[in-house]
XYZ file of C-alpha atoms in Angstrom:
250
model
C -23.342 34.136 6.643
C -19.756 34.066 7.598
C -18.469 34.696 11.032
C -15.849 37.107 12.816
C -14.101 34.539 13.565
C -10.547 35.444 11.984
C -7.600 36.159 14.561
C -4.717 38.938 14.110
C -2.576 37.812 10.799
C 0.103 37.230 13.830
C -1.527 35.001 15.656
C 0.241 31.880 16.602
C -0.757 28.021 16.604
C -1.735 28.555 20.135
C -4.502 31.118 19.241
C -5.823 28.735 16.579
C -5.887 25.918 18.819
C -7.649 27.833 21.795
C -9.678 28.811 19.198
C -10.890 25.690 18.624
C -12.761 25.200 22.197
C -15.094 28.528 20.987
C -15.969 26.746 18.038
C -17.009 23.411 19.221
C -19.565 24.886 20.968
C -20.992 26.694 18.770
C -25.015 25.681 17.864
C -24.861 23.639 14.617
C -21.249 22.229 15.134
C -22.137 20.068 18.171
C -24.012 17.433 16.263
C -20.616 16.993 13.875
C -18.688 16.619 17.201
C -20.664 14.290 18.977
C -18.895 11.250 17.144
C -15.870 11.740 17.215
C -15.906 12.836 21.322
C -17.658 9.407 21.678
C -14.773 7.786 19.432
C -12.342 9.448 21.698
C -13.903 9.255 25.281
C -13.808 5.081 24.894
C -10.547 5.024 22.908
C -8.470 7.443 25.074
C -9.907 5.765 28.549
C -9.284 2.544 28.037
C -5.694 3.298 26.629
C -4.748 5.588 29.236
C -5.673 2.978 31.460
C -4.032 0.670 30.774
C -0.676 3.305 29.778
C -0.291 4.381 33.259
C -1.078 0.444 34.546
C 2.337 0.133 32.750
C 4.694 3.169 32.651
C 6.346 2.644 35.689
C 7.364 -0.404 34.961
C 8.655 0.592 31.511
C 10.512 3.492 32.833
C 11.788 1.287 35.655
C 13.210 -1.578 32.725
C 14.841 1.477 30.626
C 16.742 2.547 33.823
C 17.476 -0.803 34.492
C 19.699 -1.391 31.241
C 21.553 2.099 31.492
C 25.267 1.656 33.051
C 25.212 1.833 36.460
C 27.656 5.226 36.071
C 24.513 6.819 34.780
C 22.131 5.507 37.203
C 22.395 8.952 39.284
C 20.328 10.577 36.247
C 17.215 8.650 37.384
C 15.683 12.033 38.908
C 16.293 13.176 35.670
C 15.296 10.340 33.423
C 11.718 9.505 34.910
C 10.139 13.039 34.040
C 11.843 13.162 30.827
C 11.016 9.610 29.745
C 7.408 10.041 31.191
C 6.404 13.137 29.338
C 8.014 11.712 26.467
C 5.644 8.250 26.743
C 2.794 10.210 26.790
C 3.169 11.957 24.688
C 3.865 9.221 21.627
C 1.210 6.884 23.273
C -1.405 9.862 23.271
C -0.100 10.455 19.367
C -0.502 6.761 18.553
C -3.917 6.493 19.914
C -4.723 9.629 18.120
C -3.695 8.054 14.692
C -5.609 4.561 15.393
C -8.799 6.758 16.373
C -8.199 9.344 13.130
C -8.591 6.091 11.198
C -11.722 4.974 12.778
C -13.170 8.571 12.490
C -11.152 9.868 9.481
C -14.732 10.540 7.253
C -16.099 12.176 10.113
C -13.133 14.538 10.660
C -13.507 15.525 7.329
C -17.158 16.429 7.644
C -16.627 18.611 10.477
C -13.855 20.388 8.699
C -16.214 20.913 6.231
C -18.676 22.259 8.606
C -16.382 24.317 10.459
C -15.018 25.728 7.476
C -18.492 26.346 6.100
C -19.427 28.614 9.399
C -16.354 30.654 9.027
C -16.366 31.563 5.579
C -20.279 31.321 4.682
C -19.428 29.479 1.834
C -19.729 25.653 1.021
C -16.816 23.061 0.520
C -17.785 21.232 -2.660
C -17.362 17.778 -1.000
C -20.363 16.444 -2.286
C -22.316 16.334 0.618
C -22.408 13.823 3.758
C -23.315 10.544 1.365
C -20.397 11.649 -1.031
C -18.286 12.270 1.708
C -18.622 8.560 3.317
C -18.322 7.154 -0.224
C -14.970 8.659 -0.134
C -14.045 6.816 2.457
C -11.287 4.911 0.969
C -9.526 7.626 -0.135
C -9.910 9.036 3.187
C -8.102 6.006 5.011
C -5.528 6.166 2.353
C -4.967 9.257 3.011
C -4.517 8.234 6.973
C -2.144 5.727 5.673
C 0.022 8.028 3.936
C 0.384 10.180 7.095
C 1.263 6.612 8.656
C 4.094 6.093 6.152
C 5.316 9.772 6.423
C 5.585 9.311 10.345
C 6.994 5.528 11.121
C 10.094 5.990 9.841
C 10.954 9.316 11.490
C 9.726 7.563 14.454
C 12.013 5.411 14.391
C 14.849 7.422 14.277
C 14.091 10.014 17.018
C 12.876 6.748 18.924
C 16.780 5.643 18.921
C 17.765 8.903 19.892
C 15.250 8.874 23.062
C 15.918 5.616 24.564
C 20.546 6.240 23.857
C 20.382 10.222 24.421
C 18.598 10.813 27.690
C 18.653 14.533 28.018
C 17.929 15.619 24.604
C 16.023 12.613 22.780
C 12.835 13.713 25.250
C 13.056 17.352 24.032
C 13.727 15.984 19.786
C 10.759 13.493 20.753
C 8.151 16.015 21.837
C 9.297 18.518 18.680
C 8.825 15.519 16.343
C 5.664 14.929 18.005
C 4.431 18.595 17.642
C 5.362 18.685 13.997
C 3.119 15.308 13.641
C 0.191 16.586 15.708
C 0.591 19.897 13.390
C 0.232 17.765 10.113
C -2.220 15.229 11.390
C -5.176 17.523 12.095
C -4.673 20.674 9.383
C -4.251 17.846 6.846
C -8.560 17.571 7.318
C -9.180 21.456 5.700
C -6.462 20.527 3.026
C -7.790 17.283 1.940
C -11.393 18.557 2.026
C -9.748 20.712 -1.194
C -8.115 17.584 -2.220
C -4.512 19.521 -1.941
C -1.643 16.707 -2.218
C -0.176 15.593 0.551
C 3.569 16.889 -0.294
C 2.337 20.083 -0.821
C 0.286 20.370 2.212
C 3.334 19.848 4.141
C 5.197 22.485 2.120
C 2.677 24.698 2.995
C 3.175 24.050 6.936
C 6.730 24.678 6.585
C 5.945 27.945 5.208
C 4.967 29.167 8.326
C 7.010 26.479 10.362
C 6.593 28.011 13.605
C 3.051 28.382 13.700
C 2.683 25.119 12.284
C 4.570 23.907 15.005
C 2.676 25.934 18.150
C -0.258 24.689 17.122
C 1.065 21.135 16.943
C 2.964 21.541 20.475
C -0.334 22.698 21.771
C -2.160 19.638 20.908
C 0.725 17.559 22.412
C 0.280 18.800 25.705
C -3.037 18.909 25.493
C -3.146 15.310 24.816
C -1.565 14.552 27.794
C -3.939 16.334 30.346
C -6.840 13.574 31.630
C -10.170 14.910 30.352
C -8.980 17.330 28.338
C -7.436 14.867 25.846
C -11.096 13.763 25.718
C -12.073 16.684 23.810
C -8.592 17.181 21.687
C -9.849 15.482 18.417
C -12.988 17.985 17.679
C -11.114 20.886 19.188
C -7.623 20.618 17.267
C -9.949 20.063 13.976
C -11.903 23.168 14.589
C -8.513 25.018 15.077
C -6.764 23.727 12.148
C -9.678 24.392 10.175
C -9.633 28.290 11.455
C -6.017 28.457 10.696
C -6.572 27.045 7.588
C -9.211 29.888 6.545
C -7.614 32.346 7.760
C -3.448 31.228 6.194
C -3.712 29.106 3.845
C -7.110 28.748 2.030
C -6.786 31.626 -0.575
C -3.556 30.080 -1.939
C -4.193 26.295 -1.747
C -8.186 25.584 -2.359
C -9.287 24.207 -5.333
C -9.836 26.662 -8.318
């Protein structure tokens, strides 16, 4: 039976995102989340361990090679250039755990997806679903492809623009976090990639609050714990609720 689960056609990324602590806790979900928490709680501790081991000395080396007429923008440079570590280490491990986990995203899409609508996702089933596999983790690569080289660039502009490469960093990042996890309810109706990000440029700025949202999230202890199964529940909400009668499968 479907749920009253669908927000206000205005509703922004945020809403979609908060809306995705309500649903992992819903009776029937937990079991599909249970997995990919673990995934994350070992992942994101022992990578955040040893991140903040090392970010002061990072921050202190990038300082170190700026000319010493800049040097008086160090109050300026170690909140920037913090925030903006964290924020692409808590996006890489993100990507190396949504290739560990990638089936098992899917499934709870499906799931979540499933409970909203009270209608199934013609996946083929849990068995079907790990045979798939492969395609899955190709489909992980191609979001790997899509970001490195875009990385790269606003990378360059981070580390040789101080006061706005932190701010281009974090948007980039948002836009990334955006495609990464609504890219589970898309694939589950085996929409292409290209046109999956068409469809979040549609609707660019809610594509991009929900993204943003998951950035900071990702950088709150604890909380980043949880951000896999949460940011899939909300991308799969926003997906029923603004894309799926356009883009599923006929």
């Amino acid at each position: 039976m479907r749920q009253d689960t669908v927000l206000p056609q205005g509703s922004s990324g945020v809403s979609y995102f908060i809306k995705g602590f309500e649903l992992i806790r819903q009776k029937g979900l937990r079991r599909f989340v249970v997995l990919p928490l673990s995934i994350n709680l070992v992942l994101f501790s022992v990578a955040f361990y040893f991140l903040f081991q090392q970010m002061g000395v990072w921050i202190e080396q990038l300082v170190g090679t700026m000319p010493e007429f800049l040097h008086w923008l160090e109050w300026l440079i170690w909140p920037l250039v913090g925030v903006s570590i964290l924020v692409s280490a808590a996006f890489t491990f993100t990507a190396i755990m949504n290739f560990i986990a990638a089936p098992f995203n899917g499934l709870l899409a499906e799931q979540v997806e499933k409970r909203l609508t009270g209608q199934p996702v013609d996946t083929g089933g849990v068995l079907d679903l790990l045979k798939d596999t492969p395609r899955l983790i190709g489909r992980e690569w191609t979001k790997l492809w899509y970001y490195l080289p875009r990385a790269l660039v606003f990378l360059l502009v981070l580390f040789f623009i101080p006061g706005v490469g932190p701010v281009l960093w974090f948007c980039f990042t948002a836009w990334m976090m955006a495609i990464q996890y609504l890219d589970y309810p898309f694939d589950n109706h085996k929409v292409p990639f290209d046109r999956m990000r068409s469809a979040l440029r549609m609707q660019r700025w809610r594509s991009f609050s929900f993204g943003a949202t998951a950035a900071v999230m990702a950088m709150i202890p604890f909380v980043n714990l949880i951000l896999m199964p949460v940011a899939i529940c909300g991308a799969t909400a926003l997906w029923v609720d603004q894309y799926r009668e356009v883009h599923r499968r006929i």
